[in-house]
mmCIF file of N, CA and C in Angstrom:
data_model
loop_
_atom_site.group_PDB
_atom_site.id
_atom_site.type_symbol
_atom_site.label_atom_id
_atom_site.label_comp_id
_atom_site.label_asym_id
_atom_site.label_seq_id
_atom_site.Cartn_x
_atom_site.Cartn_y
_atom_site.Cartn_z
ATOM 1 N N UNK A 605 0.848 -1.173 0.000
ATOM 2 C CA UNK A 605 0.000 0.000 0.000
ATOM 3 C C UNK A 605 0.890 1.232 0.000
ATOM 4 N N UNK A 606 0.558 2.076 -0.725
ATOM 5 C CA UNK A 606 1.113 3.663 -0.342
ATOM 6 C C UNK A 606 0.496 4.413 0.469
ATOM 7 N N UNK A 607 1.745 5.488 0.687
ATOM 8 C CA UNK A 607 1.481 6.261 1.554
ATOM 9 C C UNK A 607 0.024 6.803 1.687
ATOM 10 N N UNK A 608 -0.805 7.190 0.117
ATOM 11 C CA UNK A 608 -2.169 8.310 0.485
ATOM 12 C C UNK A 608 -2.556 6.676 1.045
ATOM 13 N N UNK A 609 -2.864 5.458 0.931
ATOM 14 C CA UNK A 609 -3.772 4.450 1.022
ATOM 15 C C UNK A 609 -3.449 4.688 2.715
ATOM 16 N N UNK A 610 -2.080 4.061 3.325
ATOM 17 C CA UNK A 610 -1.986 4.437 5.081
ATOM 18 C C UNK A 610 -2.970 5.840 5.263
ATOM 19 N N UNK A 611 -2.767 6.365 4.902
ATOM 20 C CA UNK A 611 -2.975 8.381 5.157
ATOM 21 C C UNK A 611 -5.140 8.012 5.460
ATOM 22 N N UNK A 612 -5.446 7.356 4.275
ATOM 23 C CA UNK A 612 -6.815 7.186 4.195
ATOM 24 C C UNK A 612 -7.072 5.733 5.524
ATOM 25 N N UNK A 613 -6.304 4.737 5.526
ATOM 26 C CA UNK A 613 -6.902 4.260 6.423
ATOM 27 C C UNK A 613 -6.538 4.228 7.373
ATOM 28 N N UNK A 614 -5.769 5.325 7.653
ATOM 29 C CA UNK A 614 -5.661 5.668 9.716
ATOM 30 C C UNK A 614 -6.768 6.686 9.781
ATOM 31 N N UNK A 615 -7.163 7.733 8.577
ATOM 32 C CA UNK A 615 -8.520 8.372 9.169
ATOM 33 C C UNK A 615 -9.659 7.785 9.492
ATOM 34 N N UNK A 616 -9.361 6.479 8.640
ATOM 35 C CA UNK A 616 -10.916 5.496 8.993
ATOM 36 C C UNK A 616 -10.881 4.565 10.361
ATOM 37 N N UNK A 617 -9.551 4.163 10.505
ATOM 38 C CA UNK A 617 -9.050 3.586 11.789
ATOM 39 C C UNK A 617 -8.999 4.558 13.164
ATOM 40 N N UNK A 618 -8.808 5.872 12.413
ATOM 41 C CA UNK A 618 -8.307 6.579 13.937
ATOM 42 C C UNK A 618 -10.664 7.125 14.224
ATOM 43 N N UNK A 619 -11.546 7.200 13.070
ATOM 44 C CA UNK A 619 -13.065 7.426 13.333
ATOM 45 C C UNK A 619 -12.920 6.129 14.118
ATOM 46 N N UNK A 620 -12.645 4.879 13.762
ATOM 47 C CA UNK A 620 -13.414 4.069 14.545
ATOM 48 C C UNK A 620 -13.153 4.013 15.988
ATOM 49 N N UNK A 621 -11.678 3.913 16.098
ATOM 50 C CA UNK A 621 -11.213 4.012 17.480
ATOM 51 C C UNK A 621 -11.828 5.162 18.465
ATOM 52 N N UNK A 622 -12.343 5.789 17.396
ATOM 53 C CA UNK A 622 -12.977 7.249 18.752
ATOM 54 C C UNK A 622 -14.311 6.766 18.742
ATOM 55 N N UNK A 623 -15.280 5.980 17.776
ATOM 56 C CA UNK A 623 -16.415 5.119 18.320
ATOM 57 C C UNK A 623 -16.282 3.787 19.095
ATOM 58 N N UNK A 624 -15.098 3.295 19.308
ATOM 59 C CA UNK A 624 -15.015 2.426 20.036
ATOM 60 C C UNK A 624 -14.766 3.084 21.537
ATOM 61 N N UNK A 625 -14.271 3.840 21.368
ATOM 62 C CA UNK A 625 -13.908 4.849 22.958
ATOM 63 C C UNK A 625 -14.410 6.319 22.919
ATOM 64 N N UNK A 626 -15.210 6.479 23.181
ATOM 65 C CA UNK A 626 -16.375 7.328 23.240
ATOM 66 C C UNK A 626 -15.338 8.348 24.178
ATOM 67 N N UNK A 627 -16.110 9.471 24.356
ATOM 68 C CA UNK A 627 -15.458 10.799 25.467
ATOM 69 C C UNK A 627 -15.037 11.664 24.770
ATOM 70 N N UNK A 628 -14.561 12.749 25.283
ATOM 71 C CA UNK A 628 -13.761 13.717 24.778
ATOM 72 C C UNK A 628 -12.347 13.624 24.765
ATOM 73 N N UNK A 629 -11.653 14.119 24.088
ATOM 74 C CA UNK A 629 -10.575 14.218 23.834
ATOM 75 C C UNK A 629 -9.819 15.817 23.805
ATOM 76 N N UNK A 630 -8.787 15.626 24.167
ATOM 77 C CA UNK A 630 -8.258 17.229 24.218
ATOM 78 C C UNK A 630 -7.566 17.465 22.774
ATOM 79 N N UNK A 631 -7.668 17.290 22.227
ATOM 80 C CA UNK A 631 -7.217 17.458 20.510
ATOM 81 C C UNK A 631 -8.663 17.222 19.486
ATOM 82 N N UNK A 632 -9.704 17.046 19.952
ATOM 83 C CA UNK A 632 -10.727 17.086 19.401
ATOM 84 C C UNK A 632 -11.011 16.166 18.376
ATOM 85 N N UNK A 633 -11.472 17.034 17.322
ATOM 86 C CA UNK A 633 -11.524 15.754 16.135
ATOM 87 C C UNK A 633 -10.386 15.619 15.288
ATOM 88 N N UNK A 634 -9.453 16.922 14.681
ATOM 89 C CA UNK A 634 -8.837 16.900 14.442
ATOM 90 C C UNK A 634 -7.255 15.774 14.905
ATOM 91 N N UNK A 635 -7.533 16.433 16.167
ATOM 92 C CA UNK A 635 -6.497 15.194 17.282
ATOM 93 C C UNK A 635 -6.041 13.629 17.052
ATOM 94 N N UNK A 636 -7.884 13.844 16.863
ATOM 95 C CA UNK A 636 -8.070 12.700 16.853
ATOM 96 C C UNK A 636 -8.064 11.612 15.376
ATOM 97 N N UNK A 637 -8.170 12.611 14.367
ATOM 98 C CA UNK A 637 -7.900 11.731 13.121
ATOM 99 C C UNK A 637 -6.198 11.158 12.811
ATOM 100 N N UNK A 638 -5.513 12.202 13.449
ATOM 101 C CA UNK A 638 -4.171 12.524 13.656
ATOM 102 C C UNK A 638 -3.215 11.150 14.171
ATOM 103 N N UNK A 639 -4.108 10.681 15.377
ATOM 104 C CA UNK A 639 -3.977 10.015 15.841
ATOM 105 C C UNK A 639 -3.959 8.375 15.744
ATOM 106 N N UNK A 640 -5.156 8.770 14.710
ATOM 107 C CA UNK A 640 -5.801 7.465 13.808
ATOM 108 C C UNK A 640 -4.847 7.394 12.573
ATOM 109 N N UNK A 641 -4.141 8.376 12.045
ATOM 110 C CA UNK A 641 -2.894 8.179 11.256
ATOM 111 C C UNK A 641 -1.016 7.441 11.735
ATOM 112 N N UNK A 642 -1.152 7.995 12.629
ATOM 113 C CA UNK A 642 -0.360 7.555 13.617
ATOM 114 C C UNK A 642 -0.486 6.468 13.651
ATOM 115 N N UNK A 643 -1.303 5.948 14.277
ATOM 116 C CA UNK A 643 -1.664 4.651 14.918
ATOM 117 C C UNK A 643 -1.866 3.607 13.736
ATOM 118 N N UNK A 644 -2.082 3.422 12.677
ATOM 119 C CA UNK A 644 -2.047 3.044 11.410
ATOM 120 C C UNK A 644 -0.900 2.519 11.198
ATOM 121 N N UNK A 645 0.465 3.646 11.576
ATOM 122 C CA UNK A 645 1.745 3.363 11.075
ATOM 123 C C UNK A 645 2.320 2.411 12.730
ATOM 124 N N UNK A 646 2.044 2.775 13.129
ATOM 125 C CA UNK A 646 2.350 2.376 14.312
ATOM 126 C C UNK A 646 1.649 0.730 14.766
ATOM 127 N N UNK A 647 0.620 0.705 14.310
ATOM 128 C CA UNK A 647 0.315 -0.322 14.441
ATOM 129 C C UNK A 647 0.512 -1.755 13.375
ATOM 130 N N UNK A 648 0.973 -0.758 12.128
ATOM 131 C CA UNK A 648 1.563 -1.768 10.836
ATOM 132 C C UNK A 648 2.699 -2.408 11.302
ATOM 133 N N UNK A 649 3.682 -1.203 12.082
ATOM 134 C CA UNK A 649 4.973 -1.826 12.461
ATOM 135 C C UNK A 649 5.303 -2.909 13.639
ATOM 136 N N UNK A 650 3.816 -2.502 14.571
ATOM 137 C CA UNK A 650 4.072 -3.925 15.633
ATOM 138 C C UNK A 650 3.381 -5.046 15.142
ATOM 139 N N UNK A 651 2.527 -5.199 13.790
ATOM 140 C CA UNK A 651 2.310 -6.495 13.769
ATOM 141 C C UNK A 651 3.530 -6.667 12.934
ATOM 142 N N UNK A 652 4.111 -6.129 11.827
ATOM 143 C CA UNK A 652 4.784 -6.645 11.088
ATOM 144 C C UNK A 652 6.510 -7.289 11.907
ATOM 145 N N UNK A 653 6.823 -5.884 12.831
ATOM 146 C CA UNK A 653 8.182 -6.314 13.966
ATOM 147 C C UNK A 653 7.682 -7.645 15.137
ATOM 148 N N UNK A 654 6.765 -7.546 15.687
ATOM 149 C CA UNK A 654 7.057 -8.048 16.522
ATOM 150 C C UNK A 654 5.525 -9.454 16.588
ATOM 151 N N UNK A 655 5.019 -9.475 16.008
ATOM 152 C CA UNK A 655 3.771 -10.100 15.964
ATOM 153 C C UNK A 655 3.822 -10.968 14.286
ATOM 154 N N UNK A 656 5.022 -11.100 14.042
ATOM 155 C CA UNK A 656 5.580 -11.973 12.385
ATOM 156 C C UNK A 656 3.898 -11.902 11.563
ATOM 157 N N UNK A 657 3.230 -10.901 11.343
ATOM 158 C CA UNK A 657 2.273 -10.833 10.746
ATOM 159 C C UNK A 657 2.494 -9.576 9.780
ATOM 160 N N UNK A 658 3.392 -9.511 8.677
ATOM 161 C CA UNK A 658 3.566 -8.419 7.909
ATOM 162 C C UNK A 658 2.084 -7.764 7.525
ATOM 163 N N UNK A 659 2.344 -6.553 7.223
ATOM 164 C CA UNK A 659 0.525 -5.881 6.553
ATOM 165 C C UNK A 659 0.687 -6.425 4.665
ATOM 166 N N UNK A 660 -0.398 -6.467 4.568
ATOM 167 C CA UNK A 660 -0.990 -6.888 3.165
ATOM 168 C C UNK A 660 -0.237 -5.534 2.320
ATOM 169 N N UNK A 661 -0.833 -5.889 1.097
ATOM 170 C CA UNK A 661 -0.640 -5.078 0.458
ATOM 171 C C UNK A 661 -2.013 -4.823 -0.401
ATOM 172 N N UNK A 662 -2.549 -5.241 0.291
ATOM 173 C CA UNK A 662 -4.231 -5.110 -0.053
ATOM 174 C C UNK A 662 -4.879 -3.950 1.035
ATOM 175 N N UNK A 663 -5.614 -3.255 0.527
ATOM 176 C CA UNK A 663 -6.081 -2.271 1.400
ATOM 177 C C UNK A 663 -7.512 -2.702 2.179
ATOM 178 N N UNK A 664 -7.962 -4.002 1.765
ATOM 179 C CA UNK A 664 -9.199 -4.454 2.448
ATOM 180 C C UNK A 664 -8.889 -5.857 3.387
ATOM 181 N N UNK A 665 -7.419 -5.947 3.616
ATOM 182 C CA UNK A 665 -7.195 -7.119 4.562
ATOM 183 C C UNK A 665 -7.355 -6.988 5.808
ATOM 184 N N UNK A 666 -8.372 -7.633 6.542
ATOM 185 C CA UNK A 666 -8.608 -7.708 7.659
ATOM 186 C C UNK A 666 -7.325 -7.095 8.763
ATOM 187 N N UNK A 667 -6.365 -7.970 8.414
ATOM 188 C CA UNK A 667 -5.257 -8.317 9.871
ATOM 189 C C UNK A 667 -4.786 -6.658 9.163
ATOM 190 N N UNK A 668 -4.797 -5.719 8.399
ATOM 191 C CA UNK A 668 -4.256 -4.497 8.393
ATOM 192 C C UNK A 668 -5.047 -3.662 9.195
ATOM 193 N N UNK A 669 -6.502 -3.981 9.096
ATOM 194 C CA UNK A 669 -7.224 -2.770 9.390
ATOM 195 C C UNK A 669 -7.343 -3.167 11.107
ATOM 196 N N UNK A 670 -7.095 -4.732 11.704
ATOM 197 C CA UNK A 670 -7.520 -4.724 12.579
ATOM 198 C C UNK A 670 -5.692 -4.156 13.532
ATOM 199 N N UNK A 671 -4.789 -4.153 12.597
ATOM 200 C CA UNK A 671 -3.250 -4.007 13.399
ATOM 201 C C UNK A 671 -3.774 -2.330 13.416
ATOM 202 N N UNK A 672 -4.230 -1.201 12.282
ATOM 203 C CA UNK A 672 -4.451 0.118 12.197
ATOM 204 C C UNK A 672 -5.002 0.686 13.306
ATOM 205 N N UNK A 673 -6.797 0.049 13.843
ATOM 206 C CA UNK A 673 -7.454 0.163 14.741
ATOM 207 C C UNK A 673 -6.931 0.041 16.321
ATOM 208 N N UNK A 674 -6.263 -1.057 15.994
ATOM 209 C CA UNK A 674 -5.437 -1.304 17.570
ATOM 210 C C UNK A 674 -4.585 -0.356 18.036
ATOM 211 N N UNK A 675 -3.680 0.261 17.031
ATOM 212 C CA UNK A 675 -2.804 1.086 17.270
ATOM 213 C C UNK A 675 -3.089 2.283 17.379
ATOM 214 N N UNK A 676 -4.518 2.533 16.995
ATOM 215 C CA UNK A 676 -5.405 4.241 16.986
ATOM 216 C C UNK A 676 -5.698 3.949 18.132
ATOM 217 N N UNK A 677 -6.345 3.051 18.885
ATOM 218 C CA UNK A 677 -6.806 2.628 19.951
ATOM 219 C C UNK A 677 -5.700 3.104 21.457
ATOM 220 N N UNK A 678 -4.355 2.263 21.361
ATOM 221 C CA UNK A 678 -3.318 2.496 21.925
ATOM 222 C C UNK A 678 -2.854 3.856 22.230
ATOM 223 N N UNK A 679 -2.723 4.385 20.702
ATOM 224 C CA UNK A 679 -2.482 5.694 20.676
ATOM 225 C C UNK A 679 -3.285 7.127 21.747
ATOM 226 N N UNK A 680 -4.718 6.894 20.963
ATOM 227 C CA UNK A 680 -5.514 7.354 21.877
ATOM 228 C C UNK A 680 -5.824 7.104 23.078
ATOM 229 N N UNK A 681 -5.625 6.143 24.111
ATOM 230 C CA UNK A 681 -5.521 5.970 25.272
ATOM 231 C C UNK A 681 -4.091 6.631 26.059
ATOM 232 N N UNK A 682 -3.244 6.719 25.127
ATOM 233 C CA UNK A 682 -1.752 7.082 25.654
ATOM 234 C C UNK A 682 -2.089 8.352 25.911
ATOM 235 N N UNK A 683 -2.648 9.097 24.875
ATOM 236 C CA UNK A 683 -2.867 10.488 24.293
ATOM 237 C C UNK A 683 -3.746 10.479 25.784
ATOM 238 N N UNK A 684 -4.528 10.498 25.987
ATOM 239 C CA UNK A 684 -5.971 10.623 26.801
ATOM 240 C C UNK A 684 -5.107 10.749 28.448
ATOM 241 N N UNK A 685 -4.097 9.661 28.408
ATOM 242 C CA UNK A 685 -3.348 9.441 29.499
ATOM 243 C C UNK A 685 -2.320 10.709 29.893
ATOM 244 N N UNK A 686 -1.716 10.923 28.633
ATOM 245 C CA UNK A 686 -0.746 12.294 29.224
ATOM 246 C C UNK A 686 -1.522 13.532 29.115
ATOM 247 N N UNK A 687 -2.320 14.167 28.228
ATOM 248 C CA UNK A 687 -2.682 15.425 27.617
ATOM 249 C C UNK A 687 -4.336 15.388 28.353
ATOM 250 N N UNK A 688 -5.237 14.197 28.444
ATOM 251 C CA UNK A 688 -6.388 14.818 29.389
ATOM 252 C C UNK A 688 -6.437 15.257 30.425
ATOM 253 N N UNK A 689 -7.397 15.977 30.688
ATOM 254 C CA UNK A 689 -7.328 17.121 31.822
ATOM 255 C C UNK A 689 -8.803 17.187 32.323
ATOM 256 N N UNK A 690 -8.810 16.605 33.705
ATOM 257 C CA UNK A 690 -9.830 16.155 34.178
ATOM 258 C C UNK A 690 -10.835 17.176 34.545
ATOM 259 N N UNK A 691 -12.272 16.917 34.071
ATOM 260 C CA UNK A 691 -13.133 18.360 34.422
ATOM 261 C C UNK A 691 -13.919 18.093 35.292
ATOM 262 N N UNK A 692 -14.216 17.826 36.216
ATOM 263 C CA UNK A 692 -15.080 17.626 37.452
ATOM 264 C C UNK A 692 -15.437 18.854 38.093
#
């Protein structure tokens, strides 16, 4: 896959991860697509380094979109962990 194909499916990976984890975020939506790009690349590289599951080169393979999601997921919890700011 190329780069625009990653670029397009961490925005779709980093939407889902913010419907899988609902709340606010301190980077908003923007933040948060950002994040879902990130996490895309980030998550290609731990299945492919460390989980011997290289990414496809197909843009509709499961084990890509589910390594993308995980890593938007990760990401955004990290994110949520240093940069949220509790409003009570």
């Amino acid at each position: 896959m190329g780069i625009i194909s990653w670029i397009v499916l961490g925005l779709l990976a980093g939407a889902t991860a913010k419907l899988l984890l609902p709340g606010r975020d301190p980077g908003g939506f923007i933040g948060t697509t950002l994040i879902g790009v990130a996490g895309a690349f980030v998550g290609g590289w731990i299945s492919a380094r460390f989980l011997d599951r290289p990414v496809a080169d197909h843009f509709f393979d499961g084990a890509t979109w589910v390594a993308a999601i995980g890593g938007s997921l990760v990401l955004l919890i990290a994110y949520r962990i240093l940069f949220g700011h509790s409003r009570r």
